XYZ file of C-alpha atoms in Angstrom:
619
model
C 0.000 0.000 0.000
C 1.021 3.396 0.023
C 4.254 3.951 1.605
C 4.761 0.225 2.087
C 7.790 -1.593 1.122
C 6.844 -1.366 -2.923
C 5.805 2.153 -2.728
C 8.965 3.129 -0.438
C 11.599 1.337 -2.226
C 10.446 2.023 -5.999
C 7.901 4.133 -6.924
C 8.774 7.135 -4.745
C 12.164 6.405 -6.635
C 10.793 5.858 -9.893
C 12.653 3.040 -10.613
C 9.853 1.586 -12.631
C 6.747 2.899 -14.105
C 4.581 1.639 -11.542
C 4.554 -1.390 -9.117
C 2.025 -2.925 -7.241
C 1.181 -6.049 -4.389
C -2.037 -7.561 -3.494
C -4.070 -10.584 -2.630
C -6.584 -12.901 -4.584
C -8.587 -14.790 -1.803
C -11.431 -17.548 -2.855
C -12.132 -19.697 -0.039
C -10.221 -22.598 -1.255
C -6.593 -20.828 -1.929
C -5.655 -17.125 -1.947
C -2.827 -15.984 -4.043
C -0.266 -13.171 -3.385
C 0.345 -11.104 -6.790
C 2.962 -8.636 -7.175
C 3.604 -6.776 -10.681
C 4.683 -3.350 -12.345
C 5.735 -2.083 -15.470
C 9.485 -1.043 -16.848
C 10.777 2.169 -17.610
C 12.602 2.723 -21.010
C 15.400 0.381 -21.661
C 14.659 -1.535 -18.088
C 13.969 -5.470 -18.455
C 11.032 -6.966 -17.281
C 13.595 -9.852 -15.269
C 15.190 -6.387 -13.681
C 11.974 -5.269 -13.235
C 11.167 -9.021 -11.413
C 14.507 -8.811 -9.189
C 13.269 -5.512 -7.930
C 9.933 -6.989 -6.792
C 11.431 -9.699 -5.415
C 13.679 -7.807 -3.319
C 11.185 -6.525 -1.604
C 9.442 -9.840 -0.734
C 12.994 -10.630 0.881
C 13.028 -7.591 2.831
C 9.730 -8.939 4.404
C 11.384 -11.903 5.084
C 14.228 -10.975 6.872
C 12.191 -8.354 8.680
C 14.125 -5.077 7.033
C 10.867 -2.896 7.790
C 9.850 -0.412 9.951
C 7.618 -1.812 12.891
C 5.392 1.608 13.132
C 4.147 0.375 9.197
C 2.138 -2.131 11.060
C 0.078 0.491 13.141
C -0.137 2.745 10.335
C -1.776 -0.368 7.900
C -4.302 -0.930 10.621
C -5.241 2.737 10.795
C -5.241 2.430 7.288
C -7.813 -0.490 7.063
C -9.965 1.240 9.587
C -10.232 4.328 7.714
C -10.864 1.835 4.505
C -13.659 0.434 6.724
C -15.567 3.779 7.603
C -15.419 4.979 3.890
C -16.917 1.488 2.850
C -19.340 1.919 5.731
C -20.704 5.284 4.199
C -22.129 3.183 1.097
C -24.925 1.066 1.043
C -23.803 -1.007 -2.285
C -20.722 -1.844 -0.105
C -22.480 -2.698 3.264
C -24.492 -4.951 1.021
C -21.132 -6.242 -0.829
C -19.703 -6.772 2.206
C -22.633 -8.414 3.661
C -22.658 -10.665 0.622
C -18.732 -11.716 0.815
C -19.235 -12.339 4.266
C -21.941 -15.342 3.283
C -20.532 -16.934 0.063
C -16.616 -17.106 2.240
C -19.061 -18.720 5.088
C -17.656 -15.990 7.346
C -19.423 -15.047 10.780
C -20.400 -11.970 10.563
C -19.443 -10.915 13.966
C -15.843 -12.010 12.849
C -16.522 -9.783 9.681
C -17.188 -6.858 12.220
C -14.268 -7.770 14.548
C -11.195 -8.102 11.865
C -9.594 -4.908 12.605
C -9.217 -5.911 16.170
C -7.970 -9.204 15.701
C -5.714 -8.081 12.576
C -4.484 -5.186 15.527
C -2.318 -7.975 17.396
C -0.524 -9.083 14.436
C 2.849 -9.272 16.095
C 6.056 -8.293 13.478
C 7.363 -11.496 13.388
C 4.542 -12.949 13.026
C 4.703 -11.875 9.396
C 8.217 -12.649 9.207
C 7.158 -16.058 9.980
C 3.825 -16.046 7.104
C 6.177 -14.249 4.369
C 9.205 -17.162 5.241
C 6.168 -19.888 5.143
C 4.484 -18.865 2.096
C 6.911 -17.281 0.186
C 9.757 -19.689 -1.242
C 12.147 -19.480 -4.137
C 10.586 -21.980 -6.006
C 6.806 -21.740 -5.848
C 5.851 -18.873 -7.903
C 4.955 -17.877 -11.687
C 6.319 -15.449 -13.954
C 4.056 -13.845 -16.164
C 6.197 -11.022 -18.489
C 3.794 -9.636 -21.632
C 6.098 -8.965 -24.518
C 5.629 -6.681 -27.506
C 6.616 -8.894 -30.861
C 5.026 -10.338 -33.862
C 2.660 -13.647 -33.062
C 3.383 -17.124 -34.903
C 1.045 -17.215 -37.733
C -2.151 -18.484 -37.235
C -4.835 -20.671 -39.288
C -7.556 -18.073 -40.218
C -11.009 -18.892 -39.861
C -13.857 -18.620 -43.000
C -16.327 -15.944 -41.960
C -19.426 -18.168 -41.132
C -23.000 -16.557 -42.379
C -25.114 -15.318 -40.074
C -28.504 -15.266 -39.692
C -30.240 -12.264 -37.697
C -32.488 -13.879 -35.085
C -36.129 -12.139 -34.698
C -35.767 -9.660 -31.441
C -39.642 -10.680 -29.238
C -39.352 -7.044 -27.770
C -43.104 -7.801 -26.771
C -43.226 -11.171 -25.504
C -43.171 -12.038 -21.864
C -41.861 -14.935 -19.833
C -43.678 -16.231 -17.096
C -40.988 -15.275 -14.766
C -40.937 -11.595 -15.650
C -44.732 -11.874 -15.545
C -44.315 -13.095 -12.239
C -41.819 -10.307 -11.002
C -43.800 -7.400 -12.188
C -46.865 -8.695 -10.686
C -44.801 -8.828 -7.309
C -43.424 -5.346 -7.860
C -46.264 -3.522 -8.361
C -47.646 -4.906 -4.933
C -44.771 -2.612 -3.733
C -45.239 0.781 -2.593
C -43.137 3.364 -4.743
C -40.166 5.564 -3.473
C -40.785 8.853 -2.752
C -37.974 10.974 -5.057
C -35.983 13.122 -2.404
C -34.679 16.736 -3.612
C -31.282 17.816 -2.514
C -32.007 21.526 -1.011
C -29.029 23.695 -1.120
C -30.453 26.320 1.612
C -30.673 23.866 4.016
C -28.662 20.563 3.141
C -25.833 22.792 2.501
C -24.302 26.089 4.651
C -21.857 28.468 3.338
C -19.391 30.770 5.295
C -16.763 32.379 5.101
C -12.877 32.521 5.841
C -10.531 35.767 7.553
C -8.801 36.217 4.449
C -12.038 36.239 2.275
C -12.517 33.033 0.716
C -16.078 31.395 0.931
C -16.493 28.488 2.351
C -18.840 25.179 1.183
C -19.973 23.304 4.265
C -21.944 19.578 5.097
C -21.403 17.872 8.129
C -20.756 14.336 8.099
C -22.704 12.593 11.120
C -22.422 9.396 10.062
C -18.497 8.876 10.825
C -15.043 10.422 11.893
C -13.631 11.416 8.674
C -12.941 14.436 6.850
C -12.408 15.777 3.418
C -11.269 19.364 3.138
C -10.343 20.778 -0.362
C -9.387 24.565 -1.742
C -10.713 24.585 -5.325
C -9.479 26.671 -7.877
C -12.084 27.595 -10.818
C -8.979 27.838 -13.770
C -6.722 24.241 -14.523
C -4.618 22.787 -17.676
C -6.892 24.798 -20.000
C -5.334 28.241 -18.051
C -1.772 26.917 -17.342
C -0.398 23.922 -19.587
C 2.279 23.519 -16.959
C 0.147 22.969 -13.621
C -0.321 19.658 -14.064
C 3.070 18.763 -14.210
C 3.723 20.832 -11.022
C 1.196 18.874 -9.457
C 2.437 15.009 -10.383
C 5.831 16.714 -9.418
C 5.312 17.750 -5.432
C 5.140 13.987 -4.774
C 8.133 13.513 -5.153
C 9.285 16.408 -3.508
C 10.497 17.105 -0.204
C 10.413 20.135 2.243
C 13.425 22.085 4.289
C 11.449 20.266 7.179
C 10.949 16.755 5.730
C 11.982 14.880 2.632
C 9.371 13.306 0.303
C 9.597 9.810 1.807
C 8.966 11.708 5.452
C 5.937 13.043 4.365
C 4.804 10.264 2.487
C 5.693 8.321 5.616
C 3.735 10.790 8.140
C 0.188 10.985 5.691
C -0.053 6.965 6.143
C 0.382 6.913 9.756
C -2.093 9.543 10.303
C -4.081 7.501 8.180
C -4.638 11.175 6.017
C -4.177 11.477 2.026
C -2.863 15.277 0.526
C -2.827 15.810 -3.149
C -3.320 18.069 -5.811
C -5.892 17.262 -8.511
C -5.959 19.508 -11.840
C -8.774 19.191 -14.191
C -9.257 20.771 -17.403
C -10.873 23.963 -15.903
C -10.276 23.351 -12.366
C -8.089 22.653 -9.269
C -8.324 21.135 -6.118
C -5.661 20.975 -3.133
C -7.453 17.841 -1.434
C -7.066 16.783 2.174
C -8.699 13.475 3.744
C -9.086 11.203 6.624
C -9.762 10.480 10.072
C -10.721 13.565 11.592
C -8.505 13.849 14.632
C -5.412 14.501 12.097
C -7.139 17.221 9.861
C -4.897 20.009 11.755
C -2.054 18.112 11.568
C -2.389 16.814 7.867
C -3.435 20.753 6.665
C -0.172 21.789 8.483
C 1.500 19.725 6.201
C -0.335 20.457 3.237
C 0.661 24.160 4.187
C 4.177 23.105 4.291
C 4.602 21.498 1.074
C 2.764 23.841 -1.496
C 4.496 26.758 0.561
C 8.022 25.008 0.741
C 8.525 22.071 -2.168
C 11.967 22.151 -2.934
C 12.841 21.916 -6.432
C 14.740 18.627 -7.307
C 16.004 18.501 -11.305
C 16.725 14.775 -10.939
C 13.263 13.943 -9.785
C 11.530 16.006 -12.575
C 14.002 14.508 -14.889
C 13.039 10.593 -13.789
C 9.604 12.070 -13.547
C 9.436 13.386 -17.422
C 11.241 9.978 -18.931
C 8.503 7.571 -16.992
C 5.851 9.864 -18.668
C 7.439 9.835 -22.200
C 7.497 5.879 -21.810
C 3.999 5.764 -20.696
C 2.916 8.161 -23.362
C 4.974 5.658 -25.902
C 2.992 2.622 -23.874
C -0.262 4.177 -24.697
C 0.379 3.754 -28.316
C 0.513 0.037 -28.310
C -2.788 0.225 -26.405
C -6.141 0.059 -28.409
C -8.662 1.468 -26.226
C -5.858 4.306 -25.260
C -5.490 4.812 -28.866
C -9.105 4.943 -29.854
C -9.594 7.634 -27.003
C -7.272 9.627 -28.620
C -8.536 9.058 -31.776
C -12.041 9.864 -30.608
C -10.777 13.510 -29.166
C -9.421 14.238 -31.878
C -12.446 13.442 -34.172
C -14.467 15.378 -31.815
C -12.484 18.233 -30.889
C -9.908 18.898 -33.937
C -6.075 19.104 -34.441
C -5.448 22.464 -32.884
C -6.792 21.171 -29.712
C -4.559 18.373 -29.906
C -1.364 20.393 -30.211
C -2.675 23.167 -27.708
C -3.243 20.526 -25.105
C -0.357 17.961 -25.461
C 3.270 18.717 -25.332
C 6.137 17.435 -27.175
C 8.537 15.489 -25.868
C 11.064 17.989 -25.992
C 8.431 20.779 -24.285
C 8.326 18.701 -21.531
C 12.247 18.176 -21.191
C 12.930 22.227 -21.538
C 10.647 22.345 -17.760
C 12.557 22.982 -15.108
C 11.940 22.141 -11.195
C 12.023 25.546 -10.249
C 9.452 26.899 -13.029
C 6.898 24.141 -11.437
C 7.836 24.692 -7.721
C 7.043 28.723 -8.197
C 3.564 27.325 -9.898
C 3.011 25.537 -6.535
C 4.363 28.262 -4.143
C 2.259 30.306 -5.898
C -1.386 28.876 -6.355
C -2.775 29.929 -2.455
C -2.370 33.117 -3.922
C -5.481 32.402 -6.667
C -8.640 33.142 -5.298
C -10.202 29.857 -4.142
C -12.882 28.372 -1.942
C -12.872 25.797 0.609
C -14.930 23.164 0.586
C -15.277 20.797 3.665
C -17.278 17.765 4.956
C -16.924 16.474 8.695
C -17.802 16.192 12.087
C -16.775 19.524 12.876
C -19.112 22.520 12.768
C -19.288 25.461 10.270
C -17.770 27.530 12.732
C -14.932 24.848 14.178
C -13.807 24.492 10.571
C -13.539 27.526 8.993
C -11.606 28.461 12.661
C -9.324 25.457 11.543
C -9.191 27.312 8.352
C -8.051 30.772 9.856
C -5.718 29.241 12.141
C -3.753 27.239 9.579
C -4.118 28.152 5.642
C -3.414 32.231 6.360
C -2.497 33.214 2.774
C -4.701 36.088 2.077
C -5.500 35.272 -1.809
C -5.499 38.634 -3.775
C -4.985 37.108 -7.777
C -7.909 36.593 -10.336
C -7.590 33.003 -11.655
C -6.767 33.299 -15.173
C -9.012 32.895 -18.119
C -9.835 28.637 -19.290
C -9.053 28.168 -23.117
C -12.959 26.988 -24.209
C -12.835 24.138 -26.760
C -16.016 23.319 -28.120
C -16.944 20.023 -30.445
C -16.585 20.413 -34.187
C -19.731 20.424 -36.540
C -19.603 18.412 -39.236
C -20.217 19.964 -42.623
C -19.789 16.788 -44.561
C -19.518 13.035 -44.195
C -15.894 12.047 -43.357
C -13.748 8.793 -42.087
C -10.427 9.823 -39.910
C -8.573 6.390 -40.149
C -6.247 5.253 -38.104
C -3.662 2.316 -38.798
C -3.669 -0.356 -36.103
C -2.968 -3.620 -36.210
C -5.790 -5.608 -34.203
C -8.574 -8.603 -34.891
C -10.841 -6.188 -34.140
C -11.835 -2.792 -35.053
C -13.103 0.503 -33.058
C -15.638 3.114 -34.594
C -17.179 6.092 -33.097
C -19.811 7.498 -35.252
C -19.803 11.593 -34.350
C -22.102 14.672 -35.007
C -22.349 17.913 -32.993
C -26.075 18.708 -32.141
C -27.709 21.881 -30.971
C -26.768 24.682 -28.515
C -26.664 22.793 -24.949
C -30.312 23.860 -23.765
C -31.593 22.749 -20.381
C -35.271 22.177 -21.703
C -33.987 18.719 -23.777
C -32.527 17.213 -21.422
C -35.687 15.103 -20.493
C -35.933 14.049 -23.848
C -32.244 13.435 -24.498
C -32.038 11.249 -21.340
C -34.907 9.176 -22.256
C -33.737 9.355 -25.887
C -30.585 7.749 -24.333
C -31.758 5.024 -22.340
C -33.948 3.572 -25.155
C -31.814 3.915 -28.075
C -28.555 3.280 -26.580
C -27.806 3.509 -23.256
C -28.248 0.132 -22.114
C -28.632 -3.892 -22.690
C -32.299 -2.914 -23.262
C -31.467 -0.638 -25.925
C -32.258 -0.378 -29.490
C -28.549 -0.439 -30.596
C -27.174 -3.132 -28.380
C -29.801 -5.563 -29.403
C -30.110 -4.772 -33.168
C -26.102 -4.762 -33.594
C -25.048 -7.635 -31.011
C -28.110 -9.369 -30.300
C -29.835 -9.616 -33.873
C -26.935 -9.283 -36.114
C -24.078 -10.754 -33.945
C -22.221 -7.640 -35.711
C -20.402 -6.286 -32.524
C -18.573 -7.087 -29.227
C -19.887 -3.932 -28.108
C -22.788 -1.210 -29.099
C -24.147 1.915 -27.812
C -25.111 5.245 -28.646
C -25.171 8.622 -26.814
C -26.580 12.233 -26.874
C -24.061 13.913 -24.599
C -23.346 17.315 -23.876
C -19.829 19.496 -22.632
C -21.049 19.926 -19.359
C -21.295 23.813 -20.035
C -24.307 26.164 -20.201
C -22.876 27.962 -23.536
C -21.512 24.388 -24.914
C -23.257 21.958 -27.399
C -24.780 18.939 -27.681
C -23.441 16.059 -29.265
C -23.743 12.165 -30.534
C -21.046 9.627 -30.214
C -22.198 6.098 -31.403
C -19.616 3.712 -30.684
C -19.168 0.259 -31.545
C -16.013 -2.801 -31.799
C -16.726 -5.656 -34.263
C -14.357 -7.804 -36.299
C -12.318 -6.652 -38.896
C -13.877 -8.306 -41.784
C -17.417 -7.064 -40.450
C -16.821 -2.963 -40.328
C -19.037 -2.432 -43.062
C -21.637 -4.538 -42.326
C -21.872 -3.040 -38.942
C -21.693 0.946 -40.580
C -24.443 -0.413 -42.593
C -26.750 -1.265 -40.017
C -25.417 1.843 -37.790
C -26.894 4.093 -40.768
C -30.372 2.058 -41.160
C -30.872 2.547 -36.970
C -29.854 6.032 -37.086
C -32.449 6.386 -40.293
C -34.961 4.679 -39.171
C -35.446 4.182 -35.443
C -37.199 0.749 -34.735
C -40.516 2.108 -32.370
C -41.069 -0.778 -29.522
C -43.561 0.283 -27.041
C -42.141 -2.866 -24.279
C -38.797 -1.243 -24.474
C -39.795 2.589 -24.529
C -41.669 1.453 -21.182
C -38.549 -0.042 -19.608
C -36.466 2.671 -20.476
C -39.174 5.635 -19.036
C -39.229 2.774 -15.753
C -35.285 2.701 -15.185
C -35.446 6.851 -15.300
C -38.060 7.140 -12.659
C -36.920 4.477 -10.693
C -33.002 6.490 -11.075
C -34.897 9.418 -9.904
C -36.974 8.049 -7.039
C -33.720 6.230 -5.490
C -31.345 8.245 -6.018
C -29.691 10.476 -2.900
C -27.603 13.420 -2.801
C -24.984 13.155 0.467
C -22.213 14.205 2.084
C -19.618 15.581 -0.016
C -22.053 15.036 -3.281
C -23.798 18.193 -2.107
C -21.002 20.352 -2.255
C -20.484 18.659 -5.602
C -24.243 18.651 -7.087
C -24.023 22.700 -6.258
C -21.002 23.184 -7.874
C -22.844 21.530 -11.199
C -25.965 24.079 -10.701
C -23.593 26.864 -9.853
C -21.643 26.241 -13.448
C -25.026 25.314 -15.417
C -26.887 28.029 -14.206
C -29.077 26.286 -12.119
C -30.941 27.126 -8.897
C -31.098 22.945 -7.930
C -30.431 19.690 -9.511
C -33.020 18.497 -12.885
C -34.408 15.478 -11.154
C -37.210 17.303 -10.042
C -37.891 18.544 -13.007
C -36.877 15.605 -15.438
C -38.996 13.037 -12.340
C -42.303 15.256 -13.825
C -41.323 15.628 -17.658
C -40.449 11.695 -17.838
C -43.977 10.778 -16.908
C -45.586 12.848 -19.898
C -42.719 11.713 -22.932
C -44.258 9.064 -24.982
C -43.324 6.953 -28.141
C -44.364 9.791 -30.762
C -41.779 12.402 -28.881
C -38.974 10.120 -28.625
C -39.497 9.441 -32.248
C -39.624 13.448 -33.335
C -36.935 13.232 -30.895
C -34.625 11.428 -33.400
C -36.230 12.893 -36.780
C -35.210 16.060 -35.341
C -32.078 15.765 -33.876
C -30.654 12.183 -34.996
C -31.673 11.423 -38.581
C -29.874 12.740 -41.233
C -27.074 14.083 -39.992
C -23.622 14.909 -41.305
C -21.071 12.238 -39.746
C -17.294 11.674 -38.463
C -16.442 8.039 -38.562
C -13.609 7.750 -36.571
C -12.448 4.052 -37.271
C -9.223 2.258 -35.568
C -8.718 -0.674 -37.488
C -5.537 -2.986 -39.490
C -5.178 -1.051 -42.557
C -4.391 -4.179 -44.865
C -7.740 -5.755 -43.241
C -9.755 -2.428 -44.744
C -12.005 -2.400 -47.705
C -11.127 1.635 -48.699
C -13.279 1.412 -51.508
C -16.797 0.652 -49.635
C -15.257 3.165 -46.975
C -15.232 6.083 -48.803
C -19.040 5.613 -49.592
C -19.391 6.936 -46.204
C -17.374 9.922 -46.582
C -13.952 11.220 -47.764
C -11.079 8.984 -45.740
C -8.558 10.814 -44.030
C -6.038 8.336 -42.853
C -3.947 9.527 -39.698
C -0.818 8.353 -37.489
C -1.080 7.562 -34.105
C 1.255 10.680 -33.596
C -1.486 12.704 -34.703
C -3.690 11.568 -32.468
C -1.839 11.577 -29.691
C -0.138 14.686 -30.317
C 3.087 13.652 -29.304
């Protein structure tokens, strides 16, 4: 775990890309798994030794004893956070029956796993541990053996009974409408939520937890990468940083004891200096937090290791297909310039320096911010916290987020991209209408029966029907901004030798909607059921206002899409699609082997544009 042996020893030293340790448990035999990935020009059996090293330092009892204490303080903060969600409790519940567990055992582990002695796990790790009984897995990138290749076999579409009925379901329905229907519960900002505010000015977001002793206190920043193209590298870079109090392995050290997480999160438009854990170390764990983004010493050798592992991981990403198609699909959707303005060259990132990131982090309590907390503590005990402790007066504006908005599409088009795979990935895009709060009824329920879902129209007409894809769906998104746009991704992985039969039926579902009363009632069911069960809590406040706040919304739609859902019908979800679906002008974004493409019945779709995965990527 986090500033365990693994952690300690080699990623806080970057001597890999990542590494990791955990258990598989089934009730007959557990296994212990340990695994990471190389940097450049490392070898996966170097990469092994490391791993193993550690497992020896277990062994011979090289740690420090305190880790024990801090592990259980760690599991018992694991255990309150589980606590705080029902699917979990239920989980756990669940676990605790098919392991034929006691469930007052269940409820007592932490105490029992609090007199695990230090050589007790000398003695497990010598006992299960040899030199002999383990197995190397290393994943290599070369060129497979060749391989018999199957005929396509002919398929015949199987009739979808979107009406018919089984007994069983009969059965269920007729036992669910004996019970009595949730009442939907509306979050209410004036009263679920207070607001305050701190000496030096900032306001402050407030919930109190009363369920548990933990905390979560963050100072959010409304500007991120789209302001500053550095910040995020100034944030990945203060973990590995140390202070003229404490070195980086200190800190890392103190955090887990405390059973307390710091870091710094930077989204495309925002940041967020985040503190967490049990609540008797919030003072303590801010201190610190106060210490490092006031103090992080610049270290050239860390950003250096720090930059390579990146430029390897960036290079990784290439030989991954779903990375790839992600890039591919931003691309399609949000152009080339957005690409380059948001991505930096390998030699960008080597002309940073230490310093130029640690003045972006000495600097950012100066940004106007808020502070956002949920705990035990009142209004007036944290922002008190607040005074006494984070005392930089903030007196900049943020600066200005770049706005990218999704392309429209004038014409038909296919981006291409060369990679070589069984299987191919397609995203069929086209940017809607202005984002307007009115549709969003209609383009939920639009969702959920057309694509959204096992239920839907797409998954069963593509997959189910045709046996034309691994995977199917379609949705009518939007940017998550008041002045942003609507738009439709449909997205779908099928066989090589199947692309165009699958674009094919794509384009007779997008022209011609199949109507299906049974499945327009399931999907208006699952919405009203989402909307009468679903809860708006702790922290999710602060988080559900800070959605209105940047919509423009006095409270959360589920009032107001609970009341619109029960009026849609079949004839507005179709002039739904006829007006807003059907017809439009398309960007086929298609990942597929190149010498596995039929160009020719391509291009009926649009004009191809073949790309490079350096284009995509940017880098």
């Amino acid at each position: 775990g986090s500033c365990g042996l693994i952690d300690l020893n080699l990623n806080q030293k970057q001597l890999c890309l990542g590494a990791y340790a955990g258990t598989y448990t089934l009730n007959d035999y557990a296994a212990f798994l340990l695994g990471g990935r190389p940097t450049q020009g490392q070898s996966l059996g170097q990469l092994r030794d490391m791993l193993l090293e550690q497992v020896e330092l277990v062994k011979k009892g090289q740690f420090d004893e305190s880790l024990i204490e801090a592990s259980i303080n760690q599991l018992k903060l694991r255990l309150m956070k589980q606590a705080e969600s029902n699917g979990s409790r239920a989980s756990q519940m669940a676990y605790a029956f098919v392991e034929h567990r006691n469930w007052g055992d269940v409820c007592n582990e932490i105490n029992e796993l609090s007199k695990i002695t230090r050589q007790d796990i000398i003695d497990f790790a010598n006992r299960i541990c040899k030199d002999n009984n383990y197995v190397i897995v290393y994943k290599h990138q070369d060129t497979p053996d060749p391989v018999t290749k199957v005929t396509k076999p002919a398929i015949t579409p199987i009739e979808v009974s979107r009406d018919n009925v089984s007994p069983f379901l009969a059965s269920v329905r007729e036992e669910a409408a004996k019970a009595k229907p949730i009442k939907p519960v509306y979050v209410n900002f004036s009263k679920d939520m207070q607001k305050g505010r701190t000496a030096a000015g900032s306001e402050v977001l407030y919930v109190k937890n009363t369920e548990n002793a933990t905390f979560n206190l963050q100072y959010r920043f409304e500007f991120g990468s789209r302001a500053d193209r550095n910040i995020d590298m100034a944030a990945s870079l203060v973990s590995y940083l140390g202070t003229p109090q404490h070195t980086a392995a200190d800190i890392k050290a103190e955090l887990y004891r405390m059973a307390c997480s710091f870091g710094i999160s930077v989204g495309a438009e925002s940041i967020t200096v985040s503190m967490s854990g049990l609540a008797e170390n919030m003072e303590k764990t801010m201190r610190l937090a106060e210490e490092i983004m006031a103090g992080a010493q610049p270290d050239d050798e860390a950003l250096a290791s720090l930059i390579e592992r990146q430029i390897k991981g960036r290079n990784d990403n290439k030989t991954n297909q779903r990375a790839a198609f992600r890039a591919l699909n931003t691309y399609g959707i949000y152009g080339e310039q957005y690409i380059s303005e948001t991505n930096k060259s390998d030699a960008e990132l080597r002309a940073l320096t230490a310093r130029q990131l640690c003045d972006l982090i000495h600097g950012l309590f100066q940004y106007k911010h808020r502070v956002l907390y949920y705990g035990p503590l009142s209004l007036k005990e944290a922002t008190a916290a607040v005074n006494r402790i984070h005392t930089v007066k903030p007196t900049r504006e943020v600066p200005a987020n770049k706005v990218y908005q999704p392309l429209a599409i004038a014409e038909n088009q296919v981006l291409f991209v060369d990679y070589d795979a069984k299987n191919t990935y397609v995203t069929e895009y086209f940017r809607g209408e202005h984002f307007n709060t009115g549709l969003v009824p209609s383009v939920n329920l639009f969702n959920e029966y057309f694509g959204g879902s096992m239920n839907a129209i797409v998954f069963q007409e593509m997959r189910e029907k045709r046996s034309l894809a691994y995977s199917a769906s379609s949705q009518y998104s939007n940017t998550g901004r008041r002045d942003g746009w609507f738009f439709n991704s449909a997205n779908v992985i099928t066989q090589n030798d199947k692309l165009i039969d699958a674009l094919n039926a794509y384009e007779e579902l997008f022209d011609d909607m199949p109507q299906a009363e049974a499945n327009f009632g399931l999907s208006q069911e699952a919405l009203l059921a989402r909307c009468r069960t679903a809860r708006t809590t702790k922290f999710g406040i602060i988080g559900s206002y800070l959605t209105c706040e940047r919509m423009g919304w006095k409270e959360p739609l589920t009032r107001q899409n609970f009341a619109a859902y029960q009026k849609l019908t079949m004839q507005d979800l179709v002039n739904f699609h006829q007006q807003h679906v059907k017809g439009k002008k398309k960007a086929y974004l298609i990942l597929g082997k190149e010498s596995d493409m039929d160009f020719s019945a391509l291009s009926k779709f649009g004009k191809v544009k073949k790309l490079s995965l350096e284009d995509i990527f940017g880098y």
